[in-house]
mmCIF file of C-alpha atoms in Angstrom:
data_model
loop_
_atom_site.group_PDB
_atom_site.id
_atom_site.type_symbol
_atom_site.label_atom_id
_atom_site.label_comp_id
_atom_site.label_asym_id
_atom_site.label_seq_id
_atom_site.Cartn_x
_atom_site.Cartn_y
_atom_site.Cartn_z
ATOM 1 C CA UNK A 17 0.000 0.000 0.000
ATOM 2 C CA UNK A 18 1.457 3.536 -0.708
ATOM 3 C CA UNK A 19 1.768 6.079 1.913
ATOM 4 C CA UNK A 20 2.353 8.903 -0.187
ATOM 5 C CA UNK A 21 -0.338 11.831 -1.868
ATOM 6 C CA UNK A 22 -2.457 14.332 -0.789
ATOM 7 C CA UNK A 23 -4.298 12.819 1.946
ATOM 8 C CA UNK A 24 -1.315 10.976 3.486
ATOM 9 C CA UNK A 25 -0.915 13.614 6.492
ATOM 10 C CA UNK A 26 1.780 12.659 8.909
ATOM 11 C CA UNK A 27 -0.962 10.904 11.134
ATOM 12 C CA UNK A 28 -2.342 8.995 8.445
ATOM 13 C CA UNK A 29 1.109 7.764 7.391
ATOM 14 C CA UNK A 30 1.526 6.190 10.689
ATOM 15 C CA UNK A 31 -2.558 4.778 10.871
ATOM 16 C CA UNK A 32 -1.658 3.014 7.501
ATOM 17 C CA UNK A 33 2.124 1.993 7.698
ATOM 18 C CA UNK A 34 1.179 0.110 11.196
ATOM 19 C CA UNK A 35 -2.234 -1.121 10.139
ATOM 20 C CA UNK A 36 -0.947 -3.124 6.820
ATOM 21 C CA UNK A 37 1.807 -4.340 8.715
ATOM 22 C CA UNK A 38 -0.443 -5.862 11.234
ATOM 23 C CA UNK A 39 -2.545 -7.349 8.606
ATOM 24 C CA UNK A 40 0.152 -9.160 6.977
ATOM 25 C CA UNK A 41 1.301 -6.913 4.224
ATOM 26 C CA UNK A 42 4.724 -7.289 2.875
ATOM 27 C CA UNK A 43 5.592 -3.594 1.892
ATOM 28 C CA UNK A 44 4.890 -0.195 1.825
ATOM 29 C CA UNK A 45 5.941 2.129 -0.988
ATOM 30 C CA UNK A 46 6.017 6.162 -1.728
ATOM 31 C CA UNK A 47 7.000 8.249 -4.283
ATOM 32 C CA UNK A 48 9.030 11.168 -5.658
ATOM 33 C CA UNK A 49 7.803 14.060 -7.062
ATOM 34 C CA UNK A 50 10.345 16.964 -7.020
ATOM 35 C CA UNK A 51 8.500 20.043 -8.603
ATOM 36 C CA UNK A 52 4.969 20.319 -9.961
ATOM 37 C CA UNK A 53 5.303 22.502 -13.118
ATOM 38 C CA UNK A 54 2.544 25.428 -13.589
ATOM 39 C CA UNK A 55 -0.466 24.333 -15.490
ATOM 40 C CA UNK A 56 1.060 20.753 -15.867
ATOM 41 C CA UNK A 57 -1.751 18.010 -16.824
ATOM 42 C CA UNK A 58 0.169 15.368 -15.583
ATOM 43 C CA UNK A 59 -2.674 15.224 -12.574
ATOM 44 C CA UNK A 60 -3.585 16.774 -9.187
ATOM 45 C CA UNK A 61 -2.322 13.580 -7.636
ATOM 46 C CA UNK A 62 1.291 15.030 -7.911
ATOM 47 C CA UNK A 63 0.947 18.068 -6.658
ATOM 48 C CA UNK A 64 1.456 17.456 -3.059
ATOM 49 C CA UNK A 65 4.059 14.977 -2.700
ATOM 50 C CA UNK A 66 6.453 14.470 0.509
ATOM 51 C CA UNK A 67 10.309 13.882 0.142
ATOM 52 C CA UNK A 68 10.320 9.662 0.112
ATOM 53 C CA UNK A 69 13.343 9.332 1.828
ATOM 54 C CA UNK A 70 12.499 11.613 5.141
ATOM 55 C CA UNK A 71 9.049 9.915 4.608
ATOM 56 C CA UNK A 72 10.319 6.160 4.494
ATOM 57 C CA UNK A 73 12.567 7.040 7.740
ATOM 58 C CA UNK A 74 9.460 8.239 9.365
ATOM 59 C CA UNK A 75 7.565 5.243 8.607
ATOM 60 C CA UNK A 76 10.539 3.003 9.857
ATOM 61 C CA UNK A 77 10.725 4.609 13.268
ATOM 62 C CA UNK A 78 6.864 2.959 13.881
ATOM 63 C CA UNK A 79 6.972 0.222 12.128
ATOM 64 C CA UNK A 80 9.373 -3.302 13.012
ATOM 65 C CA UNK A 81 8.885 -5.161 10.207
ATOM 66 C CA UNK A 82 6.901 -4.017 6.642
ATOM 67 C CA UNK A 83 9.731 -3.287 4.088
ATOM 68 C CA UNK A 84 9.894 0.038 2.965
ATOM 69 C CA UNK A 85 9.900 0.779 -0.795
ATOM 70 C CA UNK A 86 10.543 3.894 -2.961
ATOM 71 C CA UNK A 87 9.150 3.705 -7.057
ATOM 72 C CA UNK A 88 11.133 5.636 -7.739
ATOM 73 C CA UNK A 89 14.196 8.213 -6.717
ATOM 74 C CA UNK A 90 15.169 10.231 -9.790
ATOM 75 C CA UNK A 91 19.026 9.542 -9.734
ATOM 76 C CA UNK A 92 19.938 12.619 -11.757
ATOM 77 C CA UNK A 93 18.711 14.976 -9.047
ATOM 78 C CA UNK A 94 21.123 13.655 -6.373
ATOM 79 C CA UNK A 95 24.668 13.261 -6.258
ATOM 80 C CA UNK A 96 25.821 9.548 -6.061
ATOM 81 C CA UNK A 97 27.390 10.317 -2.800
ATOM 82 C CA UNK A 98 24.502 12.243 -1.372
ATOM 83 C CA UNK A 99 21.908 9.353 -2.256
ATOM 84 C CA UNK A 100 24.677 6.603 -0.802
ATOM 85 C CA UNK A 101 24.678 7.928 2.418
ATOM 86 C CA UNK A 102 20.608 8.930 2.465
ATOM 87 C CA UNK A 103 20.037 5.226 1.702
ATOM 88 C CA UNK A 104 22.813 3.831 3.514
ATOM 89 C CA UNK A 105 21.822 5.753 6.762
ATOM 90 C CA UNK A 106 17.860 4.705 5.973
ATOM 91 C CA UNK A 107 19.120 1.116 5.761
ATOM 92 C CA UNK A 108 20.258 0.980 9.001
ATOM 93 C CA UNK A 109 17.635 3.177 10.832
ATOM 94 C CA UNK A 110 14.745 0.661 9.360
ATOM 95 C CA UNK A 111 16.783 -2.672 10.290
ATOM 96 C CA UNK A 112 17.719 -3.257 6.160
ATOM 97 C CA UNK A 113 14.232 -3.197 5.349
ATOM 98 C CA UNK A 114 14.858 -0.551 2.624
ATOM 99 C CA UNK A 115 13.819 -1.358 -1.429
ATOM 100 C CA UNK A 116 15.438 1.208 -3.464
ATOM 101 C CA UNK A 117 13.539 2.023 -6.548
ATOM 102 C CA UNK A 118 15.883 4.231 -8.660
ATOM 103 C CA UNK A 119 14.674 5.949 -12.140
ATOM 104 C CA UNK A 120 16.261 8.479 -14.688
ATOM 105 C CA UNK A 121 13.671 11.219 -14.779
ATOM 106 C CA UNK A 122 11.957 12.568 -17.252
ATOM 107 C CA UNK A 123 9.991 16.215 -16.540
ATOM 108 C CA UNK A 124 12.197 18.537 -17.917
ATOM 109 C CA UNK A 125 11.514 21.356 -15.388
ATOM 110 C CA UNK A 126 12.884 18.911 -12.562
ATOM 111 C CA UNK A 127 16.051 18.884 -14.597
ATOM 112 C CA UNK A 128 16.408 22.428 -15.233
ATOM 113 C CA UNK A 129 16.024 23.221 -11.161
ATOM 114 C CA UNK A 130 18.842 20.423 -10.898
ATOM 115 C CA UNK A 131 21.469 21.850 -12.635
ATOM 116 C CA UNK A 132 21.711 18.733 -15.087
ATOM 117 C CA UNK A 133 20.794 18.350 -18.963
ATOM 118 C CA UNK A 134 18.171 15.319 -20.062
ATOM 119 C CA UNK A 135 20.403 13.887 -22.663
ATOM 120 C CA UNK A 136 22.729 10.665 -21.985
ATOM 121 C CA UNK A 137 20.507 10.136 -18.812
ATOM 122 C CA UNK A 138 20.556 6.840 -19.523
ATOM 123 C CA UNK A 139 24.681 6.563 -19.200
ATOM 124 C CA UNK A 140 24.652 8.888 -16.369
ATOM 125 C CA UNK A 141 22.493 6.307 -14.519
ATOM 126 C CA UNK A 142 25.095 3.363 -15.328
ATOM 127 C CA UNK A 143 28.151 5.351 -13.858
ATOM 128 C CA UNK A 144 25.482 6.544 -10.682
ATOM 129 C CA UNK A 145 25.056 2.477 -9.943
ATOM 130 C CA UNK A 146 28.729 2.014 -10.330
ATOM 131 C CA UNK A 147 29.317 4.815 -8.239
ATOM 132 C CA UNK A 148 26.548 3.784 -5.576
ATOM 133 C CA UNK A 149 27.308 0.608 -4.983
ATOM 134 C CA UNK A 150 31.243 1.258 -4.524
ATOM 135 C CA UNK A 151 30.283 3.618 -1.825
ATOM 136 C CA UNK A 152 27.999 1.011 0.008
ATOM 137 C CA UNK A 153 31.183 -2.138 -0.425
ATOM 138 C CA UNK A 154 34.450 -0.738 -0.346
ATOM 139 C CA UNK A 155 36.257 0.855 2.174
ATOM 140 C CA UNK A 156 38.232 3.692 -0.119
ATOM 141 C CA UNK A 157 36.591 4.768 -3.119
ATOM 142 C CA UNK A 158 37.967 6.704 -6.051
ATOM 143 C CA UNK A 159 36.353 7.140 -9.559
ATOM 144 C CA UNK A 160 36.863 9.753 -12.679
ATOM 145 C CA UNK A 161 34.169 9.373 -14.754
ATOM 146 C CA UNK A 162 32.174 10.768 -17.513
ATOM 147 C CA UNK A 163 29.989 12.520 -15.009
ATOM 148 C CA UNK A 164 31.038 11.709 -11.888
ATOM 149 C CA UNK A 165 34.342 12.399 -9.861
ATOM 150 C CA UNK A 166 35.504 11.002 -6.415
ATOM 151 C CA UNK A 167 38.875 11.737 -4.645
ATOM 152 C CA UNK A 168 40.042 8.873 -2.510
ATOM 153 C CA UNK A 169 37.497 9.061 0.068
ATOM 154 C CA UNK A 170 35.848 6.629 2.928
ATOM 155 C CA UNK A 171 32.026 7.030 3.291
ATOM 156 C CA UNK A 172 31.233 5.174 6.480
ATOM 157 C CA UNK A 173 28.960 3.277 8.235
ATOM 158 C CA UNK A 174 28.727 1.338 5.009
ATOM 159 C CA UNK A 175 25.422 -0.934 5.009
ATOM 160 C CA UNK A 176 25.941 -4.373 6.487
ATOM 161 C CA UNK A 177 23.550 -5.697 3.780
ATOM 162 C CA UNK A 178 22.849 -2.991 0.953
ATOM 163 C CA UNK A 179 19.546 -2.205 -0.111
ATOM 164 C CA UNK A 180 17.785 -4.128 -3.142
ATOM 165 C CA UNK A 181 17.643 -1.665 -6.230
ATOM 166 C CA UNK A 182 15.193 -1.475 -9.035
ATOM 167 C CA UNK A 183 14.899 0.632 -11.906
ATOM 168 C CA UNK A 184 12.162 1.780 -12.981
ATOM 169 C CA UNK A 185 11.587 2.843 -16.807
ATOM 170 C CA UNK A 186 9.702 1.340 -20.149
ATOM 171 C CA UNK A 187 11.317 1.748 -22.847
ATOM 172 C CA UNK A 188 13.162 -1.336 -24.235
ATOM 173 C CA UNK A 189 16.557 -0.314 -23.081
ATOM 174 C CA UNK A 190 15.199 0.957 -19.430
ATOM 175 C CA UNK A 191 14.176 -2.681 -19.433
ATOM 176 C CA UNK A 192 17.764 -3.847 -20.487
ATOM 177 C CA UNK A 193 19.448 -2.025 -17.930
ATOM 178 C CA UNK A 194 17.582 -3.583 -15.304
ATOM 179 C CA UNK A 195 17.952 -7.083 -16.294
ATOM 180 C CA UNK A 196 22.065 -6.223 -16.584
ATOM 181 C CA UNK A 197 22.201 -4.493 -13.315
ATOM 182 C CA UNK A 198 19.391 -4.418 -10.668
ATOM 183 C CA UNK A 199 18.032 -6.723 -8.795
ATOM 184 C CA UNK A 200 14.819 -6.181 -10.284
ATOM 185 C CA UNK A 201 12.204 -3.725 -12.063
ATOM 186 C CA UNK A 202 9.349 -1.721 -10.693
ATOM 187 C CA UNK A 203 6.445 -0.815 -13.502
ATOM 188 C CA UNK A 204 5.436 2.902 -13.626
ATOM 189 C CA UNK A 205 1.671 3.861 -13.095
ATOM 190 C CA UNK A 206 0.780 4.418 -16.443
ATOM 191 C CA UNK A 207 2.069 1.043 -17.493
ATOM 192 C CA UNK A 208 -0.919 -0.895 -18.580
ATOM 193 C CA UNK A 209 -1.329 -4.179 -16.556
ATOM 194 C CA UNK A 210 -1.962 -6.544 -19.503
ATOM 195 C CA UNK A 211 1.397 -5.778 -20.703
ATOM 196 C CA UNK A 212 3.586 -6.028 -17.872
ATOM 197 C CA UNK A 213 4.337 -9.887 -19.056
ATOM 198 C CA UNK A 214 6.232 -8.631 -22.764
ATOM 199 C CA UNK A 215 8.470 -6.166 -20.379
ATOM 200 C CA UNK A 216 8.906 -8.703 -17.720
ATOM 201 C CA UNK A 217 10.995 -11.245 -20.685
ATOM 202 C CA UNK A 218 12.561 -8.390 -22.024
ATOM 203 C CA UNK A 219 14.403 -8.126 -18.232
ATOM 204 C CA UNK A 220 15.004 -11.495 -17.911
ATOM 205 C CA UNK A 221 16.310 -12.078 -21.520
ATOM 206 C CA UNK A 222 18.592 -9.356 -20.491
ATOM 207 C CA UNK A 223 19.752 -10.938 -17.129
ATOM 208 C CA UNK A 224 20.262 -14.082 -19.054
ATOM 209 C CA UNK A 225 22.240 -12.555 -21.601
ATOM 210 C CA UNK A 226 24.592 -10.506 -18.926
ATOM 211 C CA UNK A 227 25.082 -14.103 -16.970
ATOM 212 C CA UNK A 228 22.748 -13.469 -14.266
ATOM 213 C CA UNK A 229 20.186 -15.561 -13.108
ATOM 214 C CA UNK A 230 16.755 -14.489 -14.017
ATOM 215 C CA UNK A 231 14.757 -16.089 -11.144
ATOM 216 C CA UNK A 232 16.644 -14.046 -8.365
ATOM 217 C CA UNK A 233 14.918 -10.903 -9.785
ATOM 218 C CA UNK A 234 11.875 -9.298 -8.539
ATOM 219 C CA UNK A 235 9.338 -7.518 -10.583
ATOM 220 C CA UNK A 236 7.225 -4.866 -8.943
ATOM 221 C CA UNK A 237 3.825 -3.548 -10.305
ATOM 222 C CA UNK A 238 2.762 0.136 -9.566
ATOM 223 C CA UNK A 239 -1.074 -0.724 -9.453
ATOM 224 C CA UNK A 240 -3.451 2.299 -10.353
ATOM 225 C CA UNK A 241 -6.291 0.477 -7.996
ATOM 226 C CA UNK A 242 -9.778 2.069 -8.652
ATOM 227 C CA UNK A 243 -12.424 0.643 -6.063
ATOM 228 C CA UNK A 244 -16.096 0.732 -8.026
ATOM 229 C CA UNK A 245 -19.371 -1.346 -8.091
ATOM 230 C CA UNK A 246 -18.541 -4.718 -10.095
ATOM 231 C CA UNK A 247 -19.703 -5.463 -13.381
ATOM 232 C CA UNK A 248 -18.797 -2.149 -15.523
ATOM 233 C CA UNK A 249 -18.876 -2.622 -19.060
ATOM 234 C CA UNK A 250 -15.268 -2.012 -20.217
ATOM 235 C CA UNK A 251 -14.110 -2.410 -16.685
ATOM 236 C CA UNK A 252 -9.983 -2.116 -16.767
ATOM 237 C CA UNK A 253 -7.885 -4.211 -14.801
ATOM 238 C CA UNK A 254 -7.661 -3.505 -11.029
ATOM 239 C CA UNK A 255 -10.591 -1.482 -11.084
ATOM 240 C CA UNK A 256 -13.616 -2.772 -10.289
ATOM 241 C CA UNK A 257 -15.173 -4.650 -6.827
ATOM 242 C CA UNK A 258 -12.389 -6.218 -4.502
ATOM 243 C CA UNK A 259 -12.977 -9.663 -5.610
ATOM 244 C CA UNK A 260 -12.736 -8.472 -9.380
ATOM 245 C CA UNK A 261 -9.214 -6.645 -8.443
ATOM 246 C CA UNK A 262 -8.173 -9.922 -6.540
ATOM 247 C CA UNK A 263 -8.556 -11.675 -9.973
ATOM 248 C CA UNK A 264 -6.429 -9.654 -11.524
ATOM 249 C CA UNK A 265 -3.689 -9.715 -9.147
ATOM 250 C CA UNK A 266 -3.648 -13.111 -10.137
ATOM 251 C CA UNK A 267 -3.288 -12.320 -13.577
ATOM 252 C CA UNK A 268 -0.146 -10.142 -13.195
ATOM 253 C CA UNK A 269 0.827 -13.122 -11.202
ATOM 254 C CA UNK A 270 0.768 -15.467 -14.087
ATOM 255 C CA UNK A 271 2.337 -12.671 -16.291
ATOM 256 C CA UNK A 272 5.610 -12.733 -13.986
ATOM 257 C CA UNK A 273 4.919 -9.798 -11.265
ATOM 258 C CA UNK A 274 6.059 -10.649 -8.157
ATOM 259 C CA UNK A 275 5.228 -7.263 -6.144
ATOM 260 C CA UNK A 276 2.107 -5.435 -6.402
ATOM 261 C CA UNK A 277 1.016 -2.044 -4.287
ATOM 262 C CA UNK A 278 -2.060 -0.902 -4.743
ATOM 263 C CA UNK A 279 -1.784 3.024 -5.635
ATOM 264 C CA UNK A 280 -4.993 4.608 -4.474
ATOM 265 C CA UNK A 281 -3.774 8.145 -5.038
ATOM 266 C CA UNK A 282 -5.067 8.150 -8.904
ATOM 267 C CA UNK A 283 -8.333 7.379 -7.467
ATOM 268 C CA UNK A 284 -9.671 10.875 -7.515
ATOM 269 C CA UNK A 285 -12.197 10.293 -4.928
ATOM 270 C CA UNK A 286 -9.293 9.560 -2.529
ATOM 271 C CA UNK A 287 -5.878 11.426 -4.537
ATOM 272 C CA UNK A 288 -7.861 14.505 -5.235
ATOM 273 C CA UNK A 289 -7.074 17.739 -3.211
ATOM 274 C CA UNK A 290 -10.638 18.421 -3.988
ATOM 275 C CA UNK A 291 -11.399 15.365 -1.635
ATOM 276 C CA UNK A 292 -12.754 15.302 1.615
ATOM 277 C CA UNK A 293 -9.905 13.994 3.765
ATOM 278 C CA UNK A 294 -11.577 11.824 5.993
ATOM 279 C CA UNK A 295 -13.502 10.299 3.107
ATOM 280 C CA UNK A 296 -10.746 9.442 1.646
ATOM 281 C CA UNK A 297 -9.167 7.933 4.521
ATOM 282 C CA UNK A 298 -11.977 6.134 5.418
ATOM 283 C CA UNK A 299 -11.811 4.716 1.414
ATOM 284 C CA UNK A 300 -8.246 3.589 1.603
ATOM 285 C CA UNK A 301 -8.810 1.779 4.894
ATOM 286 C CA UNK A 302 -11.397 -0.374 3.786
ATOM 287 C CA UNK A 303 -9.327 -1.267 0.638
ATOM 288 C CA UNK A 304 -6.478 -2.132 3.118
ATOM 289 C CA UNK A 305 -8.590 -4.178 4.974
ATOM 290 C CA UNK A 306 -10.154 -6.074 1.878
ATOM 291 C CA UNK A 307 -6.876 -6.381 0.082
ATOM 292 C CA UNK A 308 -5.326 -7.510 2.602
ATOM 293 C CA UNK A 309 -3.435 -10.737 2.203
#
């Protein structure tokens, strides 16, 4: 379940976080959302958006066991150093509970306020996981790089176990990358379900091909969940009654997904600003409760 959105005050963070973990639920996720630009149509539902890694800390200081996800951390807007010792230090404040979702961006205002151009993103991101995992295993790091520069430095506590990463992306060689280097991939929300299977082989193909083994990776689904009355005409996968959306968590099972969160903030009777907060609280309780595994 996400904890992340408009109505996900500090208070409610907690009320959720604690209640899926009692009812069995595996993880929690947020998001990132950096800037909103002016007039953007990219939706209300990211227009109030807390920082994920303060939030995921939060969250791990009242919770003991739920794993704590991010889908995803833009790495262009951080430093490699910066984000190793964020995630590093949330690592060991959540008891290595931490799934690091990592992505390259792509709202070109975000960018701008960075300091960093949108082209060869894709490269940058390579030399950021080089760079990010050398700072979580060795104890002197130095690199020169096409974008990225170290002096011989320490950067200590290292994790005792680092965090899992996934990247996030769709586009054929976003998929590629993942299969090469992560330890998995995690769908964005406008993916559509019914295709998640097609983008699922293209990782694995791509672990297979790099020497890795494609079982070991884990393949998380960003589900747009849409609570309704059951039987619409046209009805779209994981919208729908609770028993229809349990069906189709079975399908993305069968298509290779081995993570799902259910996103209610696209719903806009819960994501909206325009929404009556304790409506919408009340909304995304009883879908934790009925989704509940």
């Amino acid at each position: 379940m996400p904890v992340s959105g408009s109505w996900a005050t500090p208070a409610n963070m907690v009320r959720v976080a604690r209640r899926a973990e009692e009812l069995g639920y595996h993880e929690v996720w947020t998001f990132q959302r950096l800037l909103y630009p002016q007039g953007h149509a990219m939706g209300p539902v990211y227009r109030s958006v807390h920082d994920p890694v303060v939030t995921l800390a939060y969250v791990a200081g009242v919770t003991s066991r739920i794993r704590l996800g991010v889908a995803v951390l833009n790495m262009p807007f951080f430093s490699p150093a910066l984000l190793a010792k964020q995630l590093a230090s949330l690592q060991a404040v959540s008891g290595g509970r931490l799934d690091a979702g990592l992505g390259l961006g792509w709202q070109p205002e975000e960018f701008t306020a960075s300091g960093v151009p949108m082209e060869r993103r894709g490269r940058r991101a390579e030399e950021f996981l080089q760079v990010l995992r050398r700072l979580w295993t060795q104890e002197t790091v130095q690199h020169e790089g096409e974008f990225y520069r170290l002096p011989p430095v320490h950067q200590d506590p290292r994790p005792a176990a680092p965090p899992p990463i996934l990247l996030g992306g769709g586009a054929e060689a976003a998929l590629r990358r993942a299969g090469r280097l992560a330890d998995g991939w995690v769908s964005a929300s406008r993916e559509d379900p019914a295709g998640l299977g097609e983008k699922i082989s293209i990782v694995k193909e791509a672990a297979q091909a790099a020497g890795r083994d494609p079982g070991s990776l884990r393949f998380v689904t960003r589900a747009v969940t849409l609570v309704r009355p059951s039987g619409a005409p046209g009805r779209k996968p994981l919208s729908g009654s609770f028993e229809e959306i349990r069906g189709d968590l079975a399908a993305l099972a069968a298509q290779g997904v081995t993570d799902v969160f259910h996103d209610l903030n696209f719903d806009p009777e819960i994501g909206s600003p325009h929404a009556d907060p304790g409506e919408s609280m009340r909304r995304a309780e009883a879908a934790l409760e009925a989704l509940a595994p």
